Coordinates of C-alpha atoms in Angstrom, one line a residue:
M23 CA 0.3 0.2 0.3
S24 CA 1.4 3.4 -0.6
F25 CA 2.3 5.5 2.1
N26 CA -0.6 8.4 0.9
N27 CA -3.5 5.2 1.4
H28 CA -1.5 4.4 4.7
S29 CA -1.7 7.9 5.7
E30 CA -5.2 8.7 4.9
L31 CA -6.1 5.5 6.2
A32 CA -4.4 5.8 9.6
A33 CA -5.8 9.5 9.6
F34 CA -8.9 8.6 9.4
L35 CA -8.8 5.9 12.0
A36 CA -7.3 8.3 14.3
Q37 CA -9.8 10.3 13.8
L38 CA -12.1 8.5 14.7
G39 CA -9.7 7.8 18.6
A40 CA -8.4 4.2 17.5
D41 CA -5.1 4.4 19.2
T42 CA -1.7 3.7 17.7
A43 CA -2.0 -0.8 17.8
T44 CA -5.0 -0.7 16.7
I45 CA -4.2 1.6 13.2
N46 CA -1.0 -0.5 13.5
D47 CA -2.8 -3.8 13.0
V48 CA -5.6 -2.1 10.5
I49 CA -2.6 -0.9 7.9
A50 CA -1.3 -4.6 8.6
V51 CA -4.0 -6.3 7.2
A52 CA -4.8 -3.8 4.2
E53 CA -4.8 -4.1 0.7
P54 CA -4.9 -1.9 -2.0
L55 CA -7.8 -2.1 -4.5
D56 CA -8.2 -0.3 -8.2
L57 CA -11.4 -0.6 -10.1
P58 CA -13.6 0.6 -12.7
T59 CA -16.6 1.6 -13.1
R60 CA -19.8 -0.8 -13.1
H61 CA -17.2 -3.2 -10.5
I62 CA -19.3 -5.4 -8.5
L63 CA -17.5 -5.4 -4.8
L64 CA -20.3 -7.9 -3.4
H65 CA -23.2 -9.7 -5.0
Q66 CA -27.0 -9.7 -3.3
G67 CA -26.3 -13.2 -1.4
Q68 CA -22.7 -13.7 -1.5
I69 CA -21.0 -14.2 1.6
P70 CA -19.0 -10.9 2.2
T71 CA -15.1 -11.3 3.3
H72 CA -13.7 -7.9 3.3
C73 CA -14.6 -4.6 4.7
Y74 CA -13.8 -1.8 2.5
F75 CA -12.5 2.1 3.3
L76 CA -12.5 4.2 0.1
L77 CA -10.3 6.7 -0.5
N78 CA -11.7 8.0 -3.5
G79 CA -14.4 7.8 -5.9
L80 CA -18.3 6.2 -6.0
C81 CA -20.0 3.4 -4.7
H82 CA -24.0 2.3 -4.6
A83 CA -25.2 -0.4 -2.9
C84 CA -28.7 -1.5 -3.8
Y85 CA -31.6 -3.7 -3.7
L86 CA -32.4 -6.2 -6.2
T87 CA -35.1 -8.0 -7.0
E88 CA -36.8 -10.8 -8.3
Q89 CA -38.8 -8.6 -11.4
G90 CA -35.5 -7.0 -12.2
K91 CA -36.2 -3.4 -10.0
Q92 CA -33.6 -2.5 -7.9
F93 CA -33.8 0.1 -4.7
S94 CA -31.0 1.9 -4.1
K95 CA -30.2 1.3 0.0
E96 CA -26.9 3.7 0.0
F97 CA -24.4 5.7 -2.1
Y98 CA -20.6 5.9 -0.7
W99 CA -18.1 8.3 -1.6
D100 CA -14.2 10.0 -0.5
Q101 CA -13.6 9.0 3.0
D102 CA -16.6 6.5 3.6
V103 CA -16.2 3.1 5.2
I104 CA -18.2 0.3 3.5
I105 CA -19.6 -1.9 7.0
G106 CA -22.6 -4.8 6.3
F107 CA -23.1 -5.1 9.8
E108 CA -25.9 -7.3 9.0
S109 CA -24.2 -9.6 7.9
L110 CA -21.0 -9.3 10.1
I111 CA -23.8 -9.7 12.6
N112 CA -25.5 -12.9 12.0
D113 CA -22.6 -14.3 9.9
A114 CA -25.4 -14.1 6.6
P115 CA -25.3 -13.3 3.0
S116 CA -25.2 -10.0 2.3
A117 CA -28.6 -8.8 1.3
Y118 CA -27.7 -6.0 -1.6
L119 CA -25.3 -5.6 -4.3
L120 CA -22.2 -3.2 -3.6
E121 CA -20.5 -2.1 -6.6
T122 CA -18.4 1.3 -7.8
L123 CA -20.2 3.8 -9.6
S124 CA -17.0 5.4 -10.8
A125 CA -13.2 4.4 -11.5
S126 CA -12.9 4.3 -7.6
Q127 CA -9.6 3.5 -4.9
L128 CA -10.2 1.4 -1.7
I129 CA -8.7 -0.2 0.5
M130 CA -9.9 -3.7 1.7
L131 CA -9.9 -5.1 5.1
P132 CA -10.6 -8.2 6.4
I133 CA -14.0 -8.5 8.1
T134 CA -13.0 -11.5 10.2
L135 CA -10.9 -8.4 11.9
F136 CA -14.4 -6.7 12.6
Q137 CA -15.6 -9.9 14.1
Q138 CA -13.0 -10.1 16.1
W139 CA -12.7 -6.7 17.2
R140 CA -17.3 -7.2 17.6
Q141 CA -16.1 -10.3 20.1
Q142 CA -13.8 -8.3 21.9
Q143 CA -16.0 -5.1 22.5
H144 CA -13.6 -3.4 20.6
P145 CA -13.9 0.2 21.2
L146 CA -13.3 1.0 17.5
Y147 CA -16.3 -1.4 16.6
Q148 CA -18.6 0.1 18.9
T149 CA -17.9 3.7 17.4
L150 CA -18.3 2.6 14.1
L151 CA -21.8 0.8 14.9
E152 CA -23.2 4.2 16.8
R153 CA -21.3 6.1 13.4
Q154 CA -24.2 3.8 11.3
L155 CA -26.6 3.7 13.7
L156 CA -26.7 7.6 14.1
H157 CA -26.7 7.9 9.8
K158 CA -29.8 5.0 10.1
E159 CA -32.1 7.5 12.1
H160 CA -31.1 10.1 10.6
K161 CA -32.0 8.4 7.3
E162 CA -35.3 8.0 8.9
R163 CA -35.8 10.9 9.9
F164 CA -35.5 12.2 6.3
M165 CA -37.6 9.0 4.8
L166 CA -40.7 9.1 7.0
M167 CA -40.7 13.5 8.1
H168 CA -40.4 15.2 4.6
T169 CA -42.5 15.7 1.7
P170 CA -40.6 13.6 -2.3
E171 CA -39.8 17.6 -2.5
Q172 CA -38.3 18.3 0.9
R173 CA -36.3 15.7 0.1
L174 CA -35.1 16.1 -3.3
Q175 CA -34.5 19.9 -2.0
L176 CA -32.1 18.1 1.4
F177 CA -30.6 15.7 -0.5
S178 CA -29.0 18.6 -3.3
D179 CA -28.3 20.7 -0.4
H180 CA -26.8 18.5 1.9
F181 CA -25.1 16.0 -1.0
P182 CA -24.3 18.2 -3.8
E183 CA -21.0 17.2 -5.0
L184 CA -23.4 13.5 -5.6
V185 CA -26.2 15.3 -7.6
G186 CA -23.6 15.3 -11.2
R187 CA -22.8 11.9 -10.3
I188 CA -26.0 9.5 -10.0
T189 CA -28.4 8.4 -12.5
D190 CA -32.7 10.4 -12.0
Y191 CA -33.4 6.6 -11.2
Q192 CA -30.6 6.0 -8.8
L193 CA -31.7 9.3 -7.3
A194 CA -35.5 8.5 -7.6
S195 CA -35.2 5.2 -5.7
Y196 CA -32.9 6.1 -2.9
L197 CA -35.7 8.8 -2.6
G198 CA -38.2 6.2 -2.3
I199 CA -40.5 7.5 -5.9
T200 CA -40.8 7.0 -9.1
S201 CA -38.3 8.4 -12.2
I202 CA -41.6 9.6 -13.3
S203 CA -42.1 11.9 -9.8
L204 CA -38.5 12.6 -10.1
S205 CA -39.0 14.1 -13.3
R206 CA -42.4 16.0 -12.5
I207 CA -40.8 17.9 -9.3
K208 CA -37.8 18.9 -10.7
K209 CA -39.9 20.3 -13.4
R210 CA -42.2 22.5 -10.6
L211 CA -39.6 22.3 -8.9
A212 CA -37.9 24.8 -12.3
S213 CA -40.9 26.7 -12.9
G214 CA -41.1 28.0 -9.0
E215 CA -44.7 26.4 -9.0
I216 CA -43.8 24.7 -5.7
N217 CA -41.7 25.3 -2.4
P218 CA -39.8 22.2 -0.6
K219 CA -39.1 24.5 2.1
N220 CA -43.3 24.1 2.8

């Protein structure tokens, strides 16, 4: 692994409160991974073997139905961590597909390391779990407390770097609406017909 990648991962872990020994343990098993656009990291139904630290790029987790529909679970981008806690905790196959949406540089970390931390009740595991829990709470509130128009505006306000990097289909799926509804909302917002803040 290059020194730069090593430094970015070490800095991220330090921000989460990891001590030097823990950081060294992580660096020792870390493997760099350079992937092209639309590369599948994890198939739905596959047992995950790694978690990931995304140095730069864009990744997407989605649920696939038997009818061929796709429901966006989450987007991940620069300096993000990707851990499937449901699979890790239950030792079960992944319920979603994980892929790159752009050329991406990642660092692979064996899931066994996180399983070991969980058994030891390691402080870093608890920090990562709490971080994920807070994100889920925010996402739940985002979906339940706002209209589709407000959700689009909030997403655009909070994640402007993502708006131009994902398709309308993916955005609509993440917002819990259809592509047709998204198109209509965009037109109404552009014309000033609706105010998303109301």
